Amino acid sequence: MAAQQLDPAVEQRIETLLAQMTPEEKVGQMTQVDFSVISLENGQDLDNPIDQAKLDAAIFRYHVGSILNTPTTPNNKAQPVEKWRTITQQIRDTAAKTRLQIPVIYGIDAIHGATYTRDSVLFPQAISMAATFNTELSFLEGQITAREVKASGLDWNFSPVMDIGRQPLWPRLWETYGEDVHLASAMGSAYIAGHQGSDYSAADKAPTCLKHYVGYSYPLNGKDRTPAWIGERALREWFLPGFQAGIAAGAPAVMINSSEVDGIPGHANYHYLTEILRGELGFTGFTVSDWQDIIRLHTRDKVAASPREAVKIAVMAGVDMSMVPYDFSFYELLLDLVNSGEVPMSRIDEAVGRILRVKLQSGLFERREADLPVAGNFATEQAAAVNRQAAQEAIVLAKNAGDLLPLSKQASILLTGPTANSLSVMNGGWTITWQGNAEDWYPKQHPTLLQALQAKSAGKVSYVGGQRFGEEINIEQAVTAARQHDVVVLALGENTYTETLGNIDSLSLDSVQLQLAKALFATGKPIVLITFGGRPRLITDIAEQAQAVLLGFLPGMEGGRAMADILFGEVNPSGKLPISYPRASNDVTPYDHKPMEAFEMVQYQPLYPFGHGLSYTRFKTSGLRLERSRYRLGEEVKLSVSVENTGNRPGKEAVLVYLNDVYASVTRPVKQLKAFSKVALQPGERRALQFTLKPEDLSFIGPDMRRIVEPGEFNVMVGDESASFEVLAD
Ligand code: BGC
């Protein structure tokens, strides 16, 4: 892959600055601290939480290059937009008084919108954005997020997550775009394009950060920050391409895997961080450690005998900036290593040059104040409409026996279950707070599912049987009420979490939710099962008994309204699963599995397969045609297919194009998604779609670990149809 382009004028300024900087100033640039380091004690709710003396120390004494996070740990939380502008202005003003006037870059986790700015537009989480199969929505999410981050005076977003979600137990599965490489690459690239534009120094654009490079998402035991065992071929086939796509889309920063792959901690992995990331992927931006992870090379991983050795290992492996984040130990230790010659100045210059490059390309040297006004750029109606559409397109209708849905507005509905009446369960972690569980701080203008149903219904909507997680579920009361209504909407799922706090030992739903479901089935009333949550918790038994199943995952602040829109048929569902929904806890086979995972006695039999999602209308794809049946190596393969709405409602359909390399020297997945397109069709309307498969779409990682295309037969599959072509040897 070609290296990211360098601008000679920027390179010249980097040279000049490096020539002027002292070792202290350079090492400081590589240091990133948490907001608490510059904060007044318990300053979270003060109008201005900055302790100027601490800020002065961070900037004049330690020359820090970056600050992150929201005020202030513990219990950090979203802050008003104007307060953010005050905070970031004070930091800019202080940095402007330094000798070389090098700006601080402020980083924030704005992972589904500006998480830490109060009343920002909070979109569906990544797993739900992936379920839309709509890259335009991902682009718009990126665009709106960048605007809201910049309106908050913030500089840099720790997003998108380009880890591939192939381990459903992992408590950050929902931060990924799901199990498929092509879908994740397409959604992530579109997000970056929206967030950065063609020039992220623009007032309404901001740099992104790909994370968490690489292999973080695939812990063997499913627990956060535990080892992955990924062979080199699997790494190249499944885990690197998302990052490669993000780099090609122009992301200038990469955050490092907090855990380890094949025994080497992410932060100590020279092969990944330098040989592959720089040498092969051509990345020219900078890498940032994850939270405390250099320190953990000593305290947790024991690959370093001292904190000092940990710094040396990490920097020499290729870590450019350390998210220390609570002290200046990294600065002190690295300075000592530089002064003693154990870390060469050339490596420091390289790291600092990369950081300065991003600061220069962000326009931070020129920007002396937040140059994007709040009015017109924050919480706009246009952004709310995009968010609403995203939530509507993210929800997956998995089952609709006897066309129970949509419900009549006159129907009398009993709504029950722990996810029925709270906003947090639809938003997940990284919402207002890190864990997203501060329900009382959620903006009240967004309805819960209960409130949305009540607002839309022309009949009776009753609600009983345990309101939220932590409250007792009263099964008896729910059963009595169910008997008095036409239909039961049963809202189950997960409470909020992220990272290690979300670890679980089993995908099973907690037993009280299952008991509630079983007691309600016994009433004989029709049941609509709705789930919210970040992971596919097991619903096999209850989904079989429910007439309809809607998988909500984490649809964000508009989730309640969107779900009500779908229940009453005001919106026709169009979401599709970005993961295989497991039937049982150890049923973790992805759709793009190997032939032997579905051979003879073995089956790929998830509860719902990747790409599954129903509609209130019907779509038919037909007429799959390849331009030719034979191609030379290196040629593009063009194909066309028609999709028609054969039902009687308008609807949207994502058409998915899969490929299978029939015989190859390395076992190939039975199919792999290579292209998709989402179209809106009126009843009876038909659309012809064209797709182009590029040579790399036909490629795989060959026996010698290099990407190759092998001549031979290939199958293309769209809907119920397939077509074959042959690639000829040269
Ligand atoms: C997470 C990252 C996040 C960072 C900064 C870490 O604990 O793993 O995803 O960007 O904290 O908040």
XYZ file of C-alpha atoms and ligand atoms in Angstrom:
742
model
C 0.000 0.000 0.000
C 1.196 3.491 -0.806
C 2.371 5.593 2.126
C 0.178 8.474 3.254
C 1.131 11.644 1.375
C 3.465 14.119 3.073
C 3.202 17.877 2.552
C 6.682 19.455 2.001
C 5.689 22.696 3.773
C 4.575 20.761 6.850
C 7.729 18.636 6.755
C 9.833 21.807 6.679
C 8.098 23.211 9.765
C 8.618 19.933 11.593
C 12.347 20.077 10.813
C 12.587 23.648 12.046
C 10.753 22.896 15.270
C 12.758 19.762 15.996
C 15.956 21.775 15.554
C 14.763 24.276 18.162
C 13.329 21.893 20.747
C 15.156 20.758 23.873
C 15.093 17.078 24.903
C 12.639 18.094 27.659
C 10.269 19.713 25.178
C 10.448 16.683 22.918
C 9.769 14.133 25.626
C 6.926 16.314 26.870
C 5.291 16.197 23.436
C 5.144 12.434 23.788
C 3.330 12.709 27.131
C -0.455 12.657 27.460
C -2.164 13.190 30.815
C -5.693 12.852 32.117
C -7.726 15.972 32.907
C -7.479 15.175 36.629
C -3.796 16.110 36.444
C -4.717 19.755 35.741
C -7.933 19.861 37.749
C -9.017 21.368 41.016
C -9.914 18.723 43.578
C -13.483 17.570 42.955
C -13.692 20.209 40.248
C -16.195 18.360 38.114
C -19.157 20.617 38.798
C -17.324 23.934 39.041
C -17.805 26.437 36.215
C -14.118 26.175 35.553
C -12.480 23.056 36.980
C -8.929 23.906 35.879
C -6.279 24.468 38.529
C -4.068 26.999 36.719
C -1.048 26.130 38.831
C -1.332 22.479 37.839
C -1.905 23.404 34.220
C 1.185 25.622 34.317
C 3.201 22.730 35.702
C 1.939 20.362 33.024
C 2.687 22.795 30.226
C 5.737 24.819 31.334
C 7.508 22.271 33.503
C 6.586 19.023 31.698
C 5.756 20.391 28.210
C 2.862 17.910 27.797
C 1.761 17.330 24.237
C -1.742 16.145 24.933
C -4.548 16.040 27.504
C -7.528 13.695 27.483
C -10.826 12.867 29.084
C -13.664 14.763 30.680
C -13.642 16.326 34.159
C -12.974 14.552 36.354
C -12.216 11.179 37.757
C -13.762 9.473 39.619
C -17.238 9.656 38.092
C -16.263 11.701 35.102
C -19.219 12.976 33.155
C -20.348 15.021 30.184
C -19.953 18.782 30.504
C -21.868 21.684 28.933
C -20.528 22.789 25.572
C -19.710 26.311 26.782
C -17.751 24.930 29.705
C -15.729 22.789 27.338
C -14.912 25.903 25.342
C -13.728 27.645 28.499
C -11.568 24.685 29.492
C -9.978 24.181 26.097
C -9.451 27.937 25.615
C -7.526 28.152 28.857
C -5.322 25.265 27.770
C -4.735 26.886 24.355
C -3.930 30.234 25.973
C -1.455 28.632 28.342
C 0.284 26.649 25.584
C 0.501 29.830 23.489
C 2.742 31.360 26.174
C 5.406 28.683 25.842
C 8.713 29.340 24.112
C 7.824 27.601 20.849
C 4.055 27.983 21.169
C 3.424 24.337 20.397
C -0.273 23.632 20.959
C -1.660 20.855 23.134
C -3.904 18.384 21.305
C -6.995 17.559 23.380
C -8.274 14.006 22.848
C -11.709 12.689 23.718
C -13.715 9.489 23.351
C -16.508 10.740 21.102
C -17.425 7.258 20.087
C -21.092 7.602 19.144
C -21.254 11.348 18.951
C -19.652 13.779 21.378
C -20.030 11.436 24.368
C -18.723 13.906 26.916
C -20.499 17.067 25.806
C -23.885 17.442 27.417
C -26.873 17.298 25.037
C -24.760 16.238 22.069
C -26.329 14.050 19.397
C -25.660 10.461 20.464
C -25.989 7.987 17.629
C -26.429 4.238 17.607
C -23.248 2.545 18.770
C -20.981 1.040 16.100
C -22.579 -2.425 16.153
C -25.919 -0.792 15.400
C -24.470 1.553 12.791
C -23.112 -1.564 11.088
C -26.604 -3.084 11.183
C -27.826 -0.202 8.997
C -25.528 -1.392 6.176
C -25.697 2.253 5.168
C -22.309 3.896 4.679
C -23.942 7.268 4.018
C -25.252 7.246 7.597
C -21.790 6.412 8.893
C -20.371 9.319 6.871
C -22.976 11.663 8.339
C -22.324 10.390 11.857
C -18.631 11.187 11.354
C -19.451 14.621 9.973
C -21.820 15.522 12.806
C -19.535 14.106 15.493
C -16.585 16.132 14.223
C -18.732 19.257 14.245
C -19.883 18.690 17.813
C -16.380 17.822 18.988
C -15.051 21.000 17.400
C -17.931 23.131 18.688
C -16.848 21.886 22.118
C -13.349 23.262 21.451
C -11.935 19.714 21.435
C -9.340 18.618 18.897
C -9.145 14.889 18.397
C -11.457 11.874 18.592
C -10.458 8.397 19.832
C -12.682 6.740 17.262
C -13.464 4.665 15.181
C -12.842 1.217 16.603
C -11.500 -0.918 13.762
C -11.221 -4.102 15.791
C -13.257 -6.898 14.208
C -16.011 -8.251 16.486
C -15.664 -12.018 16.280
C -15.823 -12.853 19.999
C -19.390 -12.234 21.231
C -18.515 -12.460 24.931
C -16.072 -9.568 24.704
C -17.579 -6.586 26.536
C -16.603 -4.206 23.740
C -18.134 -6.162 20.869
C -20.660 -3.344 20.419
C -17.897 -0.795 19.890
C -16.995 -2.679 16.698
C -18.745 -2.781 13.329
C -19.264 -6.513 13.758
C -17.628 -9.693 12.530
C -17.052 -8.898 8.876
C -13.929 -7.289 7.484
C -15.534 -5.661 4.457
C -18.485 -4.206 6.358
C -16.240 -2.852 9.128
C -13.794 -1.370 6.632
C -16.587 0.296 4.663
C -18.366 1.729 7.705
C -15.127 2.885 9.351
C -13.778 4.506 6.173
C -17.049 6.346 5.605
C -16.997 7.593 9.204
C -13.433 8.900 8.791
C -14.313 10.576 5.483
C -17.184 12.407 7.190
C -15.145 13.293 10.273
C -12.003 14.528 8.536
C -13.161 15.628 5.109
C -10.313 16.095 2.673
C -8.558 18.477 5.073
C -9.067 18.080 8.786
C -7.733 21.540 9.543
C -11.162 22.851 8.482
C -13.097 24.436 11.334
C -15.715 21.685 11.343
C -13.371 18.710 10.885
C -11.119 16.835 13.277
C -8.592 14.012 13.206
C -9.680 10.497 14.164
C -7.818 7.665 15.890
C -8.077 4.032 14.828
C -8.176 1.617 17.697
C -7.040 -0.687 19.200
C -4.197 -1.899 16.978
C -4.263 -4.915 16.720
C -6.005 -8.087 17.847
C -7.591 -6.564 20.977
C -11.067 -7.752 20.023
C -10.328 -11.440 19.958
C -9.572 -12.587 23.517
C -9.667 -16.356 23.706
C -11.709 -16.393 26.902
C -13.895 -13.422 25.948
C -12.734 -11.224 28.836
C -11.492 -7.710 28.194
C -7.721 -7.259 28.186
C -6.841 -10.921 28.097
C -4.661 -12.720 25.554
C -5.498 -13.302 21.929
C -3.819 -16.052 19.977
C -3.895 -14.964 16.388
C -1.726 -16.635 13.801
C -0.027 -14.419 11.261
C -2.365 -15.477 8.458
C -5.502 -14.791 10.481
C -4.029 -11.461 11.574
C -3.476 -10.445 7.982
C -6.756 -11.831 6.734
C -9.163 -10.624 9.445
C -7.581 -8.125 11.811
C -5.230 -5.898 9.791
C -7.465 -4.951 6.832
C -9.747 -2.685 8.895
C -6.726 -0.695 10.036
C -5.380 -0.671 6.513
C -8.683 0.762 5.300
C -8.633 3.380 8.073
C -5.105 4.420 7.144
C -6.088 4.630 3.488
C -9.018 6.824 4.558
C -6.470 9.175 6.146
C -6.715 8.500 9.895
C -3.581 10.110 11.353
C -3.470 8.359 14.738
C -3.633 4.800 15.999
C -4.282 3.647 19.573
C -2.595 0.455 20.655
C -4.051 -2.853 21.838
C -4.131 -2.924 25.643
C -3.781 -6.644 25.711
C -1.429 -9.123 24.037
C -1.290 -11.306 20.951
C 0.665 -14.537 20.953
C 2.470 -13.619 24.153
C 3.642 -10.150 23.125
C 1.827 -7.182 24.727
C 0.522 -4.710 22.161
C 2.731 -1.967 23.574
C 5.883 -4.067 23.304
C 5.284 -5.405 19.817
C 7.938 -3.995 17.477
C 6.830 -6.313 14.685
C 3.265 -4.965 14.730
C 3.951 -1.343 15.655
C 6.913 -0.693 13.433
C 7.522 -3.394 10.849
C 3.880 -3.907 9.871
C 2.222 -0.580 10.728
C 4.962 1.579 9.224
C 6.788 -0.754 6.875
C 3.794 -2.468 5.317
C 0.735 -0.295 5.940
C 2.601 2.954 5.249
C 1.200 4.754 8.295
C 2.758 8.221 8.777
C 0.722 9.443 11.754
C 1.460 8.758 15.407
C 0.617 5.942 17.774
C -0.774 6.561 21.244
C -0.725 4.040 24.046
C -3.936 3.028 25.708
C -4.673 3.940 29.332
C -1.677 3.237 31.625
C -0.492 0.519 29.322
C 3.186 1.351 29.321
C 3.196 1.175 33.106
C 1.403 -2.173 32.839
C 4.285 -3.673 30.838
C 5.977 -3.727 34.217
C 3.165 -4.039 36.764
C 0.947 -6.506 34.902
C 2.735 -8.146 32.014
C 6.154 -8.426 33.618
C 7.993 -8.035 30.342
C 9.817 -5.093 31.921
C 11.672 -5.419 35.197
C 11.066 -1.752 36.076
C 8.866 1.176 35.012
C 11.941 2.614 33.327
C 12.496 -0.496 31.244
C 8.791 -0.470 30.355
C 9.167 3.008 28.854
C 12.220 1.938 26.890
C 10.547 -1.186 25.514
C 7.394 0.676 24.497
C 9.131 3.620 22.842
C 11.559 1.387 20.996
C 8.695 -0.856 19.870
C 7.022 2.153 18.246
C 4.784 3.882 20.810
C 4.953 7.614 20.034
C 2.725 9.054 22.750
C 2.029 7.664 26.213
C -1.455 7.940 27.742
C 0.307 7.852 31.088
C -2.206 9.242 32.302
C -2.112 10.257 35.995
C 1.444 11.523 36.476
C 4.646 12.583 34.730
C 6.549 9.351 35.292
C 6.775 8.665 31.570
C 8.329 12.095 31.016
C 10.907 11.654 33.786
C 11.847 8.125 32.784
C 12.059 8.813 29.067
C 14.149 11.927 29.635
C 16.546 9.853 31.696
C 16.687 7.188 28.985
C 17.435 9.843 26.381
C 20.093 11.503 28.492
C 21.814 8.179 29.108
C 21.681 7.363 25.398
C 19.574 4.234 25.898
C 16.847 5.677 23.703
C 18.449 7.427 20.719
C 17.452 10.984 19.865
C 16.640 9.781 16.363
C 13.758 7.712 17.758
C 12.524 10.679 19.812
C 12.666 12.973 16.785
C 10.743 10.428 14.787
C 7.962 10.191 17.401
C 7.785 13.944 18.023
C 7.837 14.639 14.293
C 4.803 12.424 13.847
C 2.923 14.190 16.646
C 3.840 17.646 15.329
C 2.729 16.584 11.854
C -0.787 15.859 13.095
C -0.894 19.082 15.091
C 0.209 21.049 12.033
C -2.206 19.250 9.743
C -5.009 19.908 12.239
C -4.375 23.645 12.026
C -3.747 23.775 15.776
C -0.751 26.098 15.429
C -2.893 28.709 13.735
C -6.039 28.205 15.794
C -5.888 30.341 18.887
C -9.519 29.807 19.772
C -12.333 27.396 19.021
C -13.195 28.557 15.520
C -16.482 26.741 15.133
C -19.450 28.504 16.719
C -21.866 26.442 18.792
C -24.931 27.884 17.100
C -25.721 25.974 13.945
C -23.149 23.307 14.680
C -24.310 21.630 17.860
C -27.444 19.547 18.465
C -29.010 20.780 15.234
C -32.315 19.553 13.867
C -30.556 18.140 10.828
C -28.304 16.079 13.104
C -31.287 14.852 15.109
C -32.978 13.732 11.893
C -29.896 11.772 10.818
C -29.762 10.182 14.242
C -33.418 9.212 14.044
C -32.901 7.636 10.629
C -29.827 5.772 11.845
C -31.756 4.310 14.783
C -34.622 3.324 12.486
C -32.298 1.568 10.063
C -30.270 -0.107 12.824
C -33.056 -2.167 14.367
C -33.223 -5.744 13.090
C -36.558 -7.517 12.672
C -35.452 -11.097 13.204
C -38.834 -12.835 13.271
C -42.406 -11.894 12.451
C -44.578 -15.014 12.563
C -48.028 -14.564 11.087
C -47.202 -10.915 10.392
C -47.967 -9.968 13.980
C -46.095 -6.752 13.303
C -46.769 -3.995 12.692
C -49.195 -3.555 15.540
C -52.360 -1.583 15.173
C -52.227 1.757 16.970
C -55.484 0.781 18.639
C -54.001 -2.397 20.136
C -53.858 -2.557 23.907
C -50.274 -3.279 24.815
C -48.588 -4.491 27.935
C -44.956 -3.407 27.961
C -42.696 -5.087 30.477
C -39.089 -6.027 31.126
C -35.934 -4.325 32.379
C -35.039 -2.488 29.154
C -38.515 -1.025 28.593
C -38.140 2.256 30.366
C -34.589 3.493 30.376
C -32.376 5.423 27.986
C -29.094 4.024 29.206
C -29.840 0.472 28.022
C -30.240 1.771 24.469
C -27.013 3.780 24.575
C -24.511 1.582 26.379
C -21.097 2.632 27.654
C -19.369 5.879 26.644
C -22.611 7.791 27.110
C -22.418 10.834 29.400
C -20.158 8.740 31.633
C -17.633 6.000 30.891
C -19.966 3.172 31.872
C -23.043 4.969 30.518
C -25.119 3.955 33.516
C -25.983 7.348 35.039
C -29.635 7.213 33.967
C -30.516 10.352 35.957
C -28.136 12.430 33.871
C -29.664 11.371 30.571
C -31.417 14.150 28.605
C -35.116 13.921 29.300
C -36.263 15.082 25.861
C -35.489 11.631 24.454
C -38.211 9.084 25.178
C -37.625 5.617 26.546
C -39.407 2.812 24.724
C -42.322 3.130 27.154
C -42.631 6.874 26.629
C -42.356 6.518 22.861
C -45.038 3.827 22.730
C -47.343 5.863 24.919
C -46.851 8.923 22.748
C -47.666 7.069 19.550
C -50.401 4.675 20.644
C -54.067 5.398 20.109
C -54.936 2.578 22.484
C -53.820 1.561 25.938
C -50.156 1.062 26.814
C -49.686 -0.376 30.297
C -46.432 -0.947 31.994
C -45.730 -3.264 34.895
C -43.401 -5.895 36.148
C -40.118 -4.268 37.077
C -38.924 -1.110 35.538
C -35.194 -1.102 35.265
C -32.173 -3.172 36.085
C -31.705 -3.237 39.814
C -35.438 -3.102 40.479
C -37.368 -6.241 41.267
C -39.160 -7.875 38.365
C -42.683 -8.703 39.508
C -43.623 -11.684 37.361
C -47.053 -12.242 38.883
C -48.131 -8.687 38.243
C -46.890 -8.871 34.666
C -48.805 -12.081 34.022
C -52.037 -10.658 35.435
C -51.686 -7.545 33.306
C -50.804 -9.546 30.187
C -54.172 -11.269 30.357
C -55.892 -7.891 30.091
C -54.115 -6.776 26.917
C -54.078 -7.762 23.239
C -50.332 -8.121 22.974
C -47.248 -8.162 25.171
C -44.090 -6.273 24.254
C -41.328 -7.857 26.296
C -38.153 -5.787 26.503
C -35.150 -7.761 27.714
C -31.393 -7.502 27.384
C -28.384 -6.080 29.127
C -27.567 -3.233 31.442
C -24.804 -0.848 30.312
C -21.088 -1.549 30.540
C -17.801 -1.223 28.785
C -14.308 -2.614 29.121
C -13.365 -4.925 31.986
C -16.453 -4.043 34.035
C -18.548 -5.714 31.334
C -16.874 -9.108 31.580
C -19.270 -12.053 31.734
C -18.813 -15.813 31.962
C -21.732 -16.802 29.775
C -23.899 -15.295 27.070
C -27.020 -16.539 28.887
C -29.591 -13.950 29.863
C -30.072 -13.704 33.600
C -32.571 -16.256 34.805
C -35.178 -13.806 36.098
C -35.620 -12.398 32.596
C -36.100 -15.889 31.224
C -38.601 -16.705 33.973
C -40.557 -13.569 33.149
C -40.638 -14.570 29.486
C -41.753 -18.112 30.221
C -44.527 -16.977 32.546
C -45.782 -14.595 29.864
C -45.733 -17.271 27.158
C -47.974 -19.365 29.411
C -50.690 -16.698 29.100
C -51.017 -17.536 25.411
C -50.939 -13.852 24.472
C -48.953 -12.890 21.368
C -45.514 -11.701 22.384
C -43.102 -9.309 20.704
C -39.624 -9.872 22.094
C -37.362 -6.825 21.995
C -33.736 -6.903 23.056
C -31.336 -4.077 23.793
C -27.692 -4.527 24.680
C -24.207 -4.717 23.299
C -23.840 -8.467 22.946
C -26.024 -11.246 21.528
C -27.293 -12.694 24.810
C -28.920 -16.077 24.297
C -32.608 -15.923 23.461
C -32.934 -19.220 21.595
C -35.759 -20.721 23.679
C -37.753 -17.557 24.056
C -37.290 -16.410 20.459
C -38.837 -19.664 19.327
C -41.917 -18.985 21.416
C -42.253 -15.286 20.673
C -44.293 -14.371 17.592
C -41.994 -11.497 16.730
C -38.395 -10.623 17.603
C -36.775 -7.210 17.245
C -33.051 -6.965 17.983
C -32.294 -3.422 19.069
C -28.627 -3.707 20.116
C -27.638 -0.137 21.066
C -29.652 2.253 18.885
C -28.759 5.404 20.842
C -30.872 8.296 22.060
C -33.470 7.875 19.314
C -33.815 4.157 19.996
C -37.111 4.387 21.873
C -38.777 6.439 19.170
C -37.337 4.310 16.382
C -38.525 1.105 18.013
C -42.032 2.562 18.421
C -41.949 3.721 14.763
C -41.234 0.132 13.749
C -43.708 -1.518 16.127
C -46.529 0.600 14.704
C -45.358 0.316 11.102
C -44.553 4.000 10.604
C -41.120 2.808 9.615
C -40.376 -0.369 7.765
C -37.403 -2.140 9.399
C -34.285 -2.554 7.263
C -31.473 -3.459 9.679
C -29.438 -6.598 9.086
C -27.227 -8.495 11.493
C -23.543 -7.484 11.399
C -22.732 -10.606 13.427
C -23.901 -14.199 13.568
C -26.396 -14.372 16.444
C -25.390 -17.450 18.441
C -27.794 -20.253 19.265
C -25.779 -21.386 22.292
C -22.953 -20.027 24.373
C -20.171 -21.817 22.541
C -21.782 -21.298 19.151
C -19.249 -18.734 18.035
C -18.814 -19.682 14.406
C -18.798 -16.599 12.167
C -20.541 -16.609 8.797
C -17.250 -16.502 6.885
C -16.129 -19.768 8.402
C -14.076 -22.507 6.821
C -15.673 -25.418 4.918
C -14.892 -27.830 7.753
C -17.031 -25.746 10.113
C -20.054 -26.747 8.040
C -19.182 -30.215 6.782
C -20.862 -33.563 7.252
C -22.048 -33.626 10.883
C -21.007 -30.031 11.600
C -23.219 -27.067 10.758
C -23.154 -23.293 10.790
C -26.443 -22.919 12.569
C -26.635 -19.704 14.509
C -30.004 -18.567 15.780
C -29.859 -15.882 13.072
C -27.092 -15.679 10.474
C -24.986 -12.662 9.593
C -26.963 -10.468 7.191
C -30.343 -11.649 8.492
C -33.069 -9.039 8.810
C -36.722 -8.999 7.751
C -38.938 -6.262 6.413
C -42.693 -5.580 6.358
C -42.465 -5.826 2.582
C -40.690 -8.446 0.452
C -37.659 -8.002 -1.742
C -36.517 -10.219 -4.527
C -33.066 -10.123 -6.041
C -32.793 -11.686 -9.467
C -30.942 -11.630 -12.748
C -27.445 -11.911 -11.290
C -25.110 -11.494 -14.276
C -21.389 -11.337 -14.676
C -20.022 -9.243 -17.494
C -17.862 -12.197 -18.532
C -17.147 -15.682 -17.289
C -13.351 -15.518 -17.665
C -10.877 -12.957 -16.413
C -7.157 -12.500 -16.402
C -5.257 -12.002 -13.159
C -5.500 -8.340 -12.142
C -8.761 -7.623 -13.956
C -11.861 -6.248 -12.299
C -15.021 -8.354 -12.240
C -18.200 -6.440 -12.998
C -21.590 -7.847 -12.104
C -25.178 -6.698 -12.091
C -28.278 -7.786 -10.258
C -31.820 -6.474 -9.892
C -33.702 -5.966 -6.696
C -37.446 -5.526 -6.608
C -39.928 -4.649 -3.903
C -42.572 -7.321 -4.470
C -44.625 -6.477 -1.380
C -47.007 -3.656 -0.718
C -45.068 -1.203 1.430
C -42.141 1.071 0.669
C -38.954 -0.276 2.169
C -35.170 -0.333 2.135
C -33.045 -3.312 1.305
C -29.316 -3.889 1.656
C -28.175 -6.117 -1.198
C -25.154 -8.169 -0.131
C -22.618 -9.592 -2.584
C -20.620 -12.586 -1.403
C -17.654 -14.322 -2.988
C -16.170 -17.800 -2.624
C -12.819 -18.876 -4.025
C -13.713 -22.486 -4.769
C -10.312 -24.208 -4.659
C -7.213 -22.635 -3.150
C -3.923 -23.606 -1.565
C -5.084 -22.177 1.763
C -8.588 -23.124 2.960
C -11.010 -20.366 2.032
C -14.131 -19.166 3.868
C -17.348 -20.597 2.415
C -18.275 -17.036 1.540
C -17.073 -13.507 2.226
C -18.926 -10.242 1.854
C -17.242 -8.166 -0.851
C -19.761 -5.452 -1.656
C -23.149 -4.151 -0.583
C -25.581 -1.418 -1.450
C -28.722 -0.233 0.311
C -31.629 0.962 -1.790
C -35.069 2.400 -1.034
C -37.867 0.983 -3.194
C -41.552 1.690 -3.565
C -43.923 -1.282 -3.915
C -43.423 -2.818 -7.369
C -40.266 -0.791 -7.996
C -37.223 -2.565 -9.360
C -33.633 -1.320 -9.444
C -30.641 -2.628 -11.362
C -27.444 -2.538 -9.342
C -23.883 -2.753 -10.594
C -20.960 -3.931 -8.508
C -17.254 -4.155 -9.252
C -14.971 -6.663 -7.566
C -11.404 -5.428 -7.484
C -8.448 -7.805 -7.852
C -7.797 -7.554 -4.087
C -11.346 -8.747 -3.436
C -10.272 -12.047 -4.970
C -7.109 -12.267 -2.913
C -6.100 -14.083 0.240
C -3.016 -14.591 2.351
C -1.088 -17.318 0.606
C 1.102 -20.093 1.979
C 4.071 -17.718 2.293
C 1.993 -15.055 4.113
C 1.829 -12.793 1.087
C -1.470 -11.620 -0.393
C -2.128 -13.380 -3.692
C -4.856 -14.198 -6.182
C -4.830 -17.811 -7.335
C -6.265 -18.606 -10.745
C -9.282 -20.884 -10.811
C -13.003 -20.883 -10.161
C -14.919 -18.324 -8.066
C -18.582 -18.142 -7.076
C -20.515 -14.921 -6.587
C -23.656 -15.139 -4.450
C -26.441 -12.564 -4.143
C -29.732 -13.486 -2.491
C -30.753 -16.934 -3.723
C -28.658 -16.733 -6.872
C -25.088 -17.534 -7.665
C -22.832 -17.253 -10.714
C -19.351 -18.563 -11.437
C -16.342 -17.148 -13.167
C -12.837 -18.283 -13.816
C -9.579 -16.438 -13.312
C -7.054 -17.591 -15.900
C -3.401 -18.159 -15.160
C -1.214 -15.633 -16.992
C -9.950 2.523 26.366
C -9.829 3.319 25.087
C -10.079 4.783 25.357
C -9.135 5.261 26.444
C -9.273 6.737 26.771
C -9.167 3.139 27.508
O -9.451 2.518 28.719
O -9.512 1.203 26.133
O -10.721 2.824 24.132
O -9.925 5.537 24.189
O -9.399 4.521 27.626
O -10.416 7.023 27.456
